Coordinates of C-alpha atoms in Angstrom, one line a residue:
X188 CA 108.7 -9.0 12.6
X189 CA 110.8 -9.4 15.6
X190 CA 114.5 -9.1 16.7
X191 CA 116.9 -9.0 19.5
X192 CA 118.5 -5.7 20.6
X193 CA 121.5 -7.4 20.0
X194 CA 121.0 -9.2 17.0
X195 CA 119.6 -5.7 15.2
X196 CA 123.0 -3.7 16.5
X197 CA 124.9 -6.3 14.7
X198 CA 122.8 -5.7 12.0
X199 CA 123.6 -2.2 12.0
X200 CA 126.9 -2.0 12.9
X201 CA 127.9 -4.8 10.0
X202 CA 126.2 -3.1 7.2
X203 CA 127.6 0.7 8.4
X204 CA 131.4 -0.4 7.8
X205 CA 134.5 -0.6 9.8
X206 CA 135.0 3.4 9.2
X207 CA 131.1 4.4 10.7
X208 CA 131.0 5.7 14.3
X209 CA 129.9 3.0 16.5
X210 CA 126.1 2.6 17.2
X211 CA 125.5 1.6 20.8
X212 CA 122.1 -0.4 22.2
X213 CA 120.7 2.8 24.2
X214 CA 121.3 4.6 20.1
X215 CA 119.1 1.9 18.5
X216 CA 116.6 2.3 21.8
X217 CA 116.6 5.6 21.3
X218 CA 115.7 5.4 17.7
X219 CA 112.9 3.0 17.8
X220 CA 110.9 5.5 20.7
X221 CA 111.3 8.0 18.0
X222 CA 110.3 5.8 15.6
X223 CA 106.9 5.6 17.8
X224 CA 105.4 8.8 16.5
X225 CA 104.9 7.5 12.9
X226 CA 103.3 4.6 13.7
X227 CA 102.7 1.4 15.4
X228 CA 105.5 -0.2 13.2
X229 CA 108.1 -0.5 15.5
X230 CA 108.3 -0.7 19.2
X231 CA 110.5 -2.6 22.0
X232 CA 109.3 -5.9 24.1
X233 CA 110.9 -7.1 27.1
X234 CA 111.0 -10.5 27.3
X235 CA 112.9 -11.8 31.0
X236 CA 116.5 -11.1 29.7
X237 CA 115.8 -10.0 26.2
X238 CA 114.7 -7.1 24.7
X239 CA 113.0 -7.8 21.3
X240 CA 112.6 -5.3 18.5
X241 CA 109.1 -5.3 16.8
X242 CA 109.4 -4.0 13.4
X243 CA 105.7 -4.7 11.5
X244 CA 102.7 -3.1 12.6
X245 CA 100.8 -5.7 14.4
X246 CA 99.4 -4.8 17.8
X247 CA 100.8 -7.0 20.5
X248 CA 98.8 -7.2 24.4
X249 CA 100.2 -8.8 27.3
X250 CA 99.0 -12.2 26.6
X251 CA 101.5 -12.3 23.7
X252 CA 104.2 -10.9 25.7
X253 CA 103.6 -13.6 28.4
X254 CA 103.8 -16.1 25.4
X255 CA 107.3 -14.7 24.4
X256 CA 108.5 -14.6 27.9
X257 CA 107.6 -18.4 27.9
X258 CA 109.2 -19.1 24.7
X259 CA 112.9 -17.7 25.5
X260 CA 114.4 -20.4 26.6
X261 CA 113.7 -22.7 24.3
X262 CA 113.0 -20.7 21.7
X263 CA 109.4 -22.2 20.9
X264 CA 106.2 -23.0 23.0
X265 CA 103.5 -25.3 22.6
X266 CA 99.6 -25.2 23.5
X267 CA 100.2 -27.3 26.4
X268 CA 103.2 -25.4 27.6
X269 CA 100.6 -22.7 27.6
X270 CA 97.8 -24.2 29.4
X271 CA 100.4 -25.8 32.2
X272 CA 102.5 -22.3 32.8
X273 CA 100.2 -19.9 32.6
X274 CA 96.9 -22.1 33.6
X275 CA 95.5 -20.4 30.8
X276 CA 92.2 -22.5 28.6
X277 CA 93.0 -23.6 25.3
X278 CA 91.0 -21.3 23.2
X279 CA 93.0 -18.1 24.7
X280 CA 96.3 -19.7 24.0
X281 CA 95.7 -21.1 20.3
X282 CA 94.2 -17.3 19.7
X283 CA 97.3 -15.7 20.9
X284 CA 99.4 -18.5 18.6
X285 CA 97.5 -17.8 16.1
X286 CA 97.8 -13.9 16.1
X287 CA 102.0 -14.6 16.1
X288 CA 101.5 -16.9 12.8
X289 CA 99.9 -14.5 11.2
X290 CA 101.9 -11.7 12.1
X291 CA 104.8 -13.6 11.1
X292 CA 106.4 -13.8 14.2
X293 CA 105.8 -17.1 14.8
X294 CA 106.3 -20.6 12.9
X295 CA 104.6 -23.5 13.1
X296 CA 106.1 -26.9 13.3
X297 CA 103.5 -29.1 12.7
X298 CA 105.7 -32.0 13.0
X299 CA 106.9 -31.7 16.3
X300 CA 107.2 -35.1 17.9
X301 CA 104.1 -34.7 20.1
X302 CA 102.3 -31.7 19.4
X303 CA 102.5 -28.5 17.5
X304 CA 105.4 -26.2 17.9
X305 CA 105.4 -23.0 17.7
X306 CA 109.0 -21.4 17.1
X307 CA 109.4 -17.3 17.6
X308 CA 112.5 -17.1 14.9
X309 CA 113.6 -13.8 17.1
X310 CA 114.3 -16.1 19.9
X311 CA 116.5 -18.8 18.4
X312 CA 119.2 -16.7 16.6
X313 CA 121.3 -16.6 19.5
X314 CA 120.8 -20.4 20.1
X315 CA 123.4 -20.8 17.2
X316 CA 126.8 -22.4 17.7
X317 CA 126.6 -22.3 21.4
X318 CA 127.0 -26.6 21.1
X319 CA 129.5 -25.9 18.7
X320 CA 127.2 -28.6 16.1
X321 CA 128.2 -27.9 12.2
X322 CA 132.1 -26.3 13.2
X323 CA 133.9 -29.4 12.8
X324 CA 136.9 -29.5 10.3
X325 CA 136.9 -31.2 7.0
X326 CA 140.0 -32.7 4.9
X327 CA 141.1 -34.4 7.5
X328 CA 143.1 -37.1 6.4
X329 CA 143.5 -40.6 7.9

């Protein structure tokens, strides 16, 4: 349902082959506004420092965009996060988490630690090896 600019022009790029004329962000932009005429399908969020790409046809207001925005750095947001941040009651911000779900932008981790998480999957790609976890070398020998 949702990707980063960036993530998508890898995307692109990867599956068009080391021969295909390069495809730059302000191409993909481009695209999706023209994309706009067909339909509600896909669009283009900005979210603080990210642009997200929205590629199902689910409507999305400012509260949900003010969700994202709060999500980006950590890459998920809870109902308390909500109420705290934004000052917002609880009813409004389990009906916007609830709209993400079932969008499928969102996923719920109902086993967070001390509430609910809810993790926006578009947010967390980028996340990846920045610690460097899951790089180390093997066959190492004593």
């Amino acid at each position: 349902g949702l990707i980063t600019l960036e993530e998508l022009q890898q995307q692109v790029l990867k599956g068009r082959g080391k021969f295909a004329q390069d495809v730059s962000q302000d191409d993909l932009l481009r695209a999706i506004k023209k994309l706009k005429v067909l339909g509600n399908g896909f669009g283009i969020i900005p979210v603080g420092g990210t642009v997200l790409v929205q590629s199902v046809p689910a409507e999305l207001n400012m509260d949900h965009t003010v969700v994202l925005q709060l999500a980006e750095k950590k890459g998920f947001v809870t109902v308390s996060e909500i109420r705290g941040s934004l000052r917002w009651e609880t009813e409004r911000a389990k009906q916007v988490l609830e709209h993400l779900l079932k969008e499928g932008m969102a996923w719920l981790d109902a086993q967070a630690p001390a509430e609910p998480q809810f993790w926006l999957p578009a947010l967390f790609p980028e996340r990846h090896g920045q610690d460097g976890a899951g790089e180390e070398a093997t066959g190492a020998g004593p």
